[in-house]
Amino acid sequence: MLLSKSLILNYLFKSLQQRKLNSVPDNRSSAKAVGLVGMIFLVLILGAIFVFDIGNIIRDLKTLRDNLRQGFGCKEASPKPSRVATPHDTVEQSTSV
């Protein structure tokens, strides 16, 4: 008697557990439309983040490339941006001429 009760309970729990893990297909057009709108929204948000950050990504990849080249002994790296002239520098140049 005890064995049969435990088998019945195990079967019920197994069935409940399987239903928790499996989703039921929903073929309604409204459900598909809501899913499509959600996917478009997520793609637009993630795409906007990527597009707004592309300048930083490119700059960081160039820095990484330069650091790797210097670390492995390559002689040629991309040129560094020139130093911005300060007002002090322009005054010295004009007075020395």
XYZ file of N, CA and C in Angstrom:
291
model
N 0.822 -1.194 0.000
C 0.000 0.000 0.000
C 0.871 1.265 0.000
N 1.883 1.275 0.851
C 2.761 2.438 0.951
C 3.548 2.648 -0.346
N 3.973 1.566 -0.951
C 4.718 1.659 -2.196
C 3.860 2.252 -3.320
N 2.606 1.848 -3.399
C 1.736 2.364 -4.461
C 1.467 3.856 -4.279
N 1.334 4.332 -3.038
C 1.127 5.766 -2.795
C 2.363 6.570 -3.210
N 3.524 6.052 -2.904
C 4.736 6.784 -3.271
C 4.913 6.832 -4.789
N 4.524 5.774 -5.479
C 4.612 5.771 -6.932
C 3.638 6.773 -7.548
N 2.434 6.856 -6.990
C 1.447 7.810 -7.499
C 1.944 9.234 -7.285
N 2.489 9.525 -6.120
C 2.994 10.862 -5.837
C 4.161 11.217 -6.762
N 5.050 10.272 -6.977
C 6.177 10.536 -7.869
C 5.691 10.842 -9.286
N 4.661 10.126 -9.733
C 4.129 10.368 -11.064
C 3.523 11.770 -11.146
N 2.762 12.170 -10.124
C 2.145 13.494 -10.129
C 3.203 14.588 -10.108
N 4.200 14.433 -9.272
C 5.243 15.455 -9.192
C 6.032 15.535 -10.502
N 6.252 14.393 -11.117
C 6.968 14.388 -12.386
C 6.164 15.123 -13.457
N 4.866 14.867 -13.508
C 4.010 15.528 -14.483
C 3.964 17.034 -14.240
N 3.848 17.450 -12.984
C 3.828 18.877 -12.662
C 5.152 19.534 -13.030
N 6.232 18.858 -12.753
C 7.552 19.415 -13.044
C 7.755 19.576 -14.550
N 7.303 18.614 -15.314
C 7.448 18.707 -16.769
C 6.611 19.848 -17.325
N 5.405 20.053 -16.781
C 4.560 21.144 -17.262
C 5.133 22.501 -16.884
N 5.866 22.572 -15.799
C 6.493 23.838 -15.408
C 7.603 24.222 -16.381
N 8.298 23.243 -16.921
C 9.462 23.510 -17.754
C 9.127 23.685 -19.232
N 7.988 23.186 -19.681
C 7.633 23.246 -21.096
C 6.564 24.305 -21.317
N 6.788 25.169 -22.286
C 5.776 26.174 -22.604
C 4.820 25.621 -23.656
N 3.603 26.100 -23.598
C 2.577 25.653 -24.528
C 2.611 26.567 -25.746
N 2.597 26.012 -26.945
C 2.607 26.868 -28.131
C 1.342 27.721 -28.204
N 1.510 28.972 -28.636
C 0.382 29.893 -28.754
C 0.375 30.429 -30.179
N -0.595 29.993 -30.970
C -0.628 30.340 -32.386
C -1.518 31.537 -32.692
N -1.983 32.251 -31.676
C -2.820 33.427 -31.931
C -1.981 34.526 -32.581
N -2.589 35.259 -33.489
C -1.853 36.324 -34.173
C -1.503 37.455 -33.213
N -2.335 37.700 -32.203
C -2.025 38.761 -31.239
C -0.790 38.401 -30.414
N -0.648 37.139 -30.069
C 0.525 36.713 -29.304
C 1.789 36.842 -30.152
N 1.680 36.514 -31.423
C 2.836 36.658 -32.313
C 3.201 38.126 -32.494
N 2.187 38.988 -32.594
C 2.448 40.421 -32.770
C 3.131 41.004 -31.542
N 2.676 40.621 -30.358
C 3.296 41.115 -29.126
C 4.741 40.636 -29.037
N 4.990 39.398 -29.401
C 6.358 38.883 -29.394
C 7.244 39.604 -30.389
N 6.711 39.897 -31.559
C 7.478 40.613 -32.580
C 7.803 42.031 -32.121
N 6.830 42.718 -31.527
C 7.069 44.076 -31.020
C 8.128 44.044 -29.923
N 8.071 43.055 -29.051
C 9.076 42.927 -27.995
C 10.465 42.698 -28.554
N 10.568 41.840 -29.564
C 11.876 41.584 -30.171
C 12.415 42.828 -30.860
N 11.562 43.556 -31.571
C 11.999 44.787 -32.245
C 12.470 45.804 -31.219
N 11.738 45.936 -30.127
C 12.107 46.878 -29.070
C 13.481 46.536 -28.494
N 13.711 45.270 -28.196
C 15.006 44.856 -27.642
C 16.138 45.099 -28.635
N 15.914 44.774 -29.897
C 16.958 44.977 -30.909
C 17.264 46.462 -31.070
N 16.233 47.307 -31.063
C 16.460 48.744 -31.202
C 17.240 49.309 -30.021
N 16.892 48.903 -28.817
C 17.589 49.406 -27.631
C 19.049 48.955 -27.647
N 19.283 47.666 -27.875
C 20.659 47.165 -27.886
C 21.445 47.738 -29.064
N 20.794 47.904 -30.206
C 21.459 48.504 -31.354
C 21.836 49.953 -31.103
N 20.955 50.704 -30.435
C 21.250 52.105 -30.127
C 22.432 52.208 -29.178
N 22.484 51.335 -28.193
C 23.619 51.342 -27.262
C 24.907 51.073 -28.026
N 24.875 50.103 -28.927
C 26.069 49.773 -29.707
C 26.478 50.932 -30.609
N 25.516 51.542 -31.292
C 25.836 52.634 -32.224
C 26.403 53.833 -31.477
N 25.810 54.179 -30.338
C 26.304 55.322 -29.581
C 27.681 55.056 -28.987
N 28.035 53.799 -28.819
C 29.300 53.458 -28.180
C 30.365 53.021 -29.182
N 30.076 53.041 -30.466
C 31.009 52.516 -31.465
C 32.319 53.295 -31.485
N 32.269 54.606 -31.247
C 33.504 55.396 -31.219
C 34.433 54.944 -30.116
N 33.876 54.695 -28.940
C 34.695 54.216 -27.824
C 35.238 52.816 -28.097
N 34.435 51.975 -28.723
C 34.881 50.615 -29.026
C 36.058 50.651 -29.996
N 35.956 51.477 -31.039
C 37.047 51.575 -32.020
C 38.306 52.115 -31.354
N 38.169 53.162 -30.538
C 39.327 53.739 -29.847
C 39.988 52.699 -28.937
N 39.177 51.953 -28.201
C 39.733 50.953 -27.292
C 40.399 49.809 -28.044
N 39.841 49.422 -29.194
C 40.471 48.365 -29.984
C 41.809 48.819 -30.555
N 41.900 50.095 -30.973
C 43.183 50.616 -31.454
C 44.211 50.649 -30.332
N 43.780 51.057 -29.139
C 44.687 51.071 -27.988
C 45.151 49.660 -27.658
N 44.236 48.705 -27.702
C 44.599 47.312 -27.443
C 45.599 46.822 -28.480
N 45.357 47.134 -29.753
C 46.285 46.724 -30.813
C 47.669 47.318 -30.591
N 47.720 48.612 -30.253
C 49.012 49.260 -30.021
C 49.730 48.648 -28.825
N 48.991 48.381 -27.765
C 49.604 47.776 -26.581
C 50.126 46.379 -26.876
N 49.378 45.611 -27.667
C 49.841 44.265 -28.011
C 51.078 44.323 -28.902
N 51.105 45.252 -29.836
C 52.276 45.383 -30.706
C 53.504 45.785 -29.904
N 53.358 46.697 -28.990
C 54.493 47.115 -28.166
C 54.928 45.987 -27.242
N 53.980 45.209 -26.766
C 54.305 44.108 -25.868
C 55.033 42.983 -26.560
N 54.778 42.771 -27.853
C 55.423 41.698 -28.587
C 56.635 42.164 -29.367
N 57.018 43.408 -29.214
C 58.244 43.893 -29.819
C 58.105 44.394 -31.236
N 56.910 44.604 -31.724
C 56.757 45.208 -33.048
C 57.203 46.654 -32.970
N 57.881 47.102 -33.991
C 58.420 48.461 -33.966
C 57.385 49.486 -34.395
N 56.437 49.090 -35.222
C 55.530 50.067 -35.802
C 54.154 49.954 -35.164
N 53.715 51.038 -34.580
C 52.364 51.126 -34.047
C 51.703 52.328 -34.682
N 50.406 52.419 -34.558
C 49.730 53.569 -35.165
C 50.170 54.839 -34.464
N 50.270 55.939 -35.210
C 50.784 57.180 -34.617
C 49.865 57.706 -33.529
N 50.478 58.251 -32.508
C 49.730 58.843 -31.409
C 49.262 60.229 -31.830
N 48.123 60.664 -31.336
C 47.680 62.011 -31.683
C 48.643 63.049 -31.127
N 48.828 64.128 -31.895
C 49.767 65.161 -31.462
C 49.200 65.908 -30.264
N 50.112 66.480 -29.496
C 49.719 67.198 -28.298
C 49.029 68.488 -28.710
N 47.971 68.827 -27.997
C 47.232 70.047 -28.299
C 48.026 71.228 -27.775
N 48.158 72.264 -28.590
C 48.921 73.451 -28.190
C 48.168 74.204 -27.102
N 48.899 74.619 -26.093
C 48.317 75.418 -25.018
C 48.547 76.888 -25.322
N 47.832 77.778 -24.672
C 48.067 79.209 -24.901
C 49.503 79.610 -24.588
N 50.140 78.951 -23.637
C 51.522 79.254 -23.272
C 52.456 78.952 -24.446
N 52.190 77.821 -25.145
C 53.025 77.447 -26.285
C 52.929 78.477 -27.403
N 51.762 78.986 -27.679
C 51.612 79.947 -28.773
C 52.266 81.280 -28.437
N 52.268 81.656 -27.161
C 52.916 82.909 -26.763
C 54.417 82.792 -26.939
N 55.001 81.649 -26.562
C 56.445 81.454 -26.704
C 56.863 81.509 -28.164
N 56.074 80.901 -29.035
C 56.427 80.894 -30.448
C 56.365 82.294 -31.044
N 55.390 83.079 -30.653
C 55.260 84.410 -31.244
C 56.332 85.365 -30.725
N 56.792 85.211 -29.477
C 57.807 86.111 -28.934
C 59.205 85.724 -29.385
N 59.421 84.450 -29.706
C 60.765 84.027 -30.079
C 61.104 84.384 -31.520
N 60.162 84.742 -32.316
C 60.418 85.059 -33.727
C 60.918 86.441 -33.920
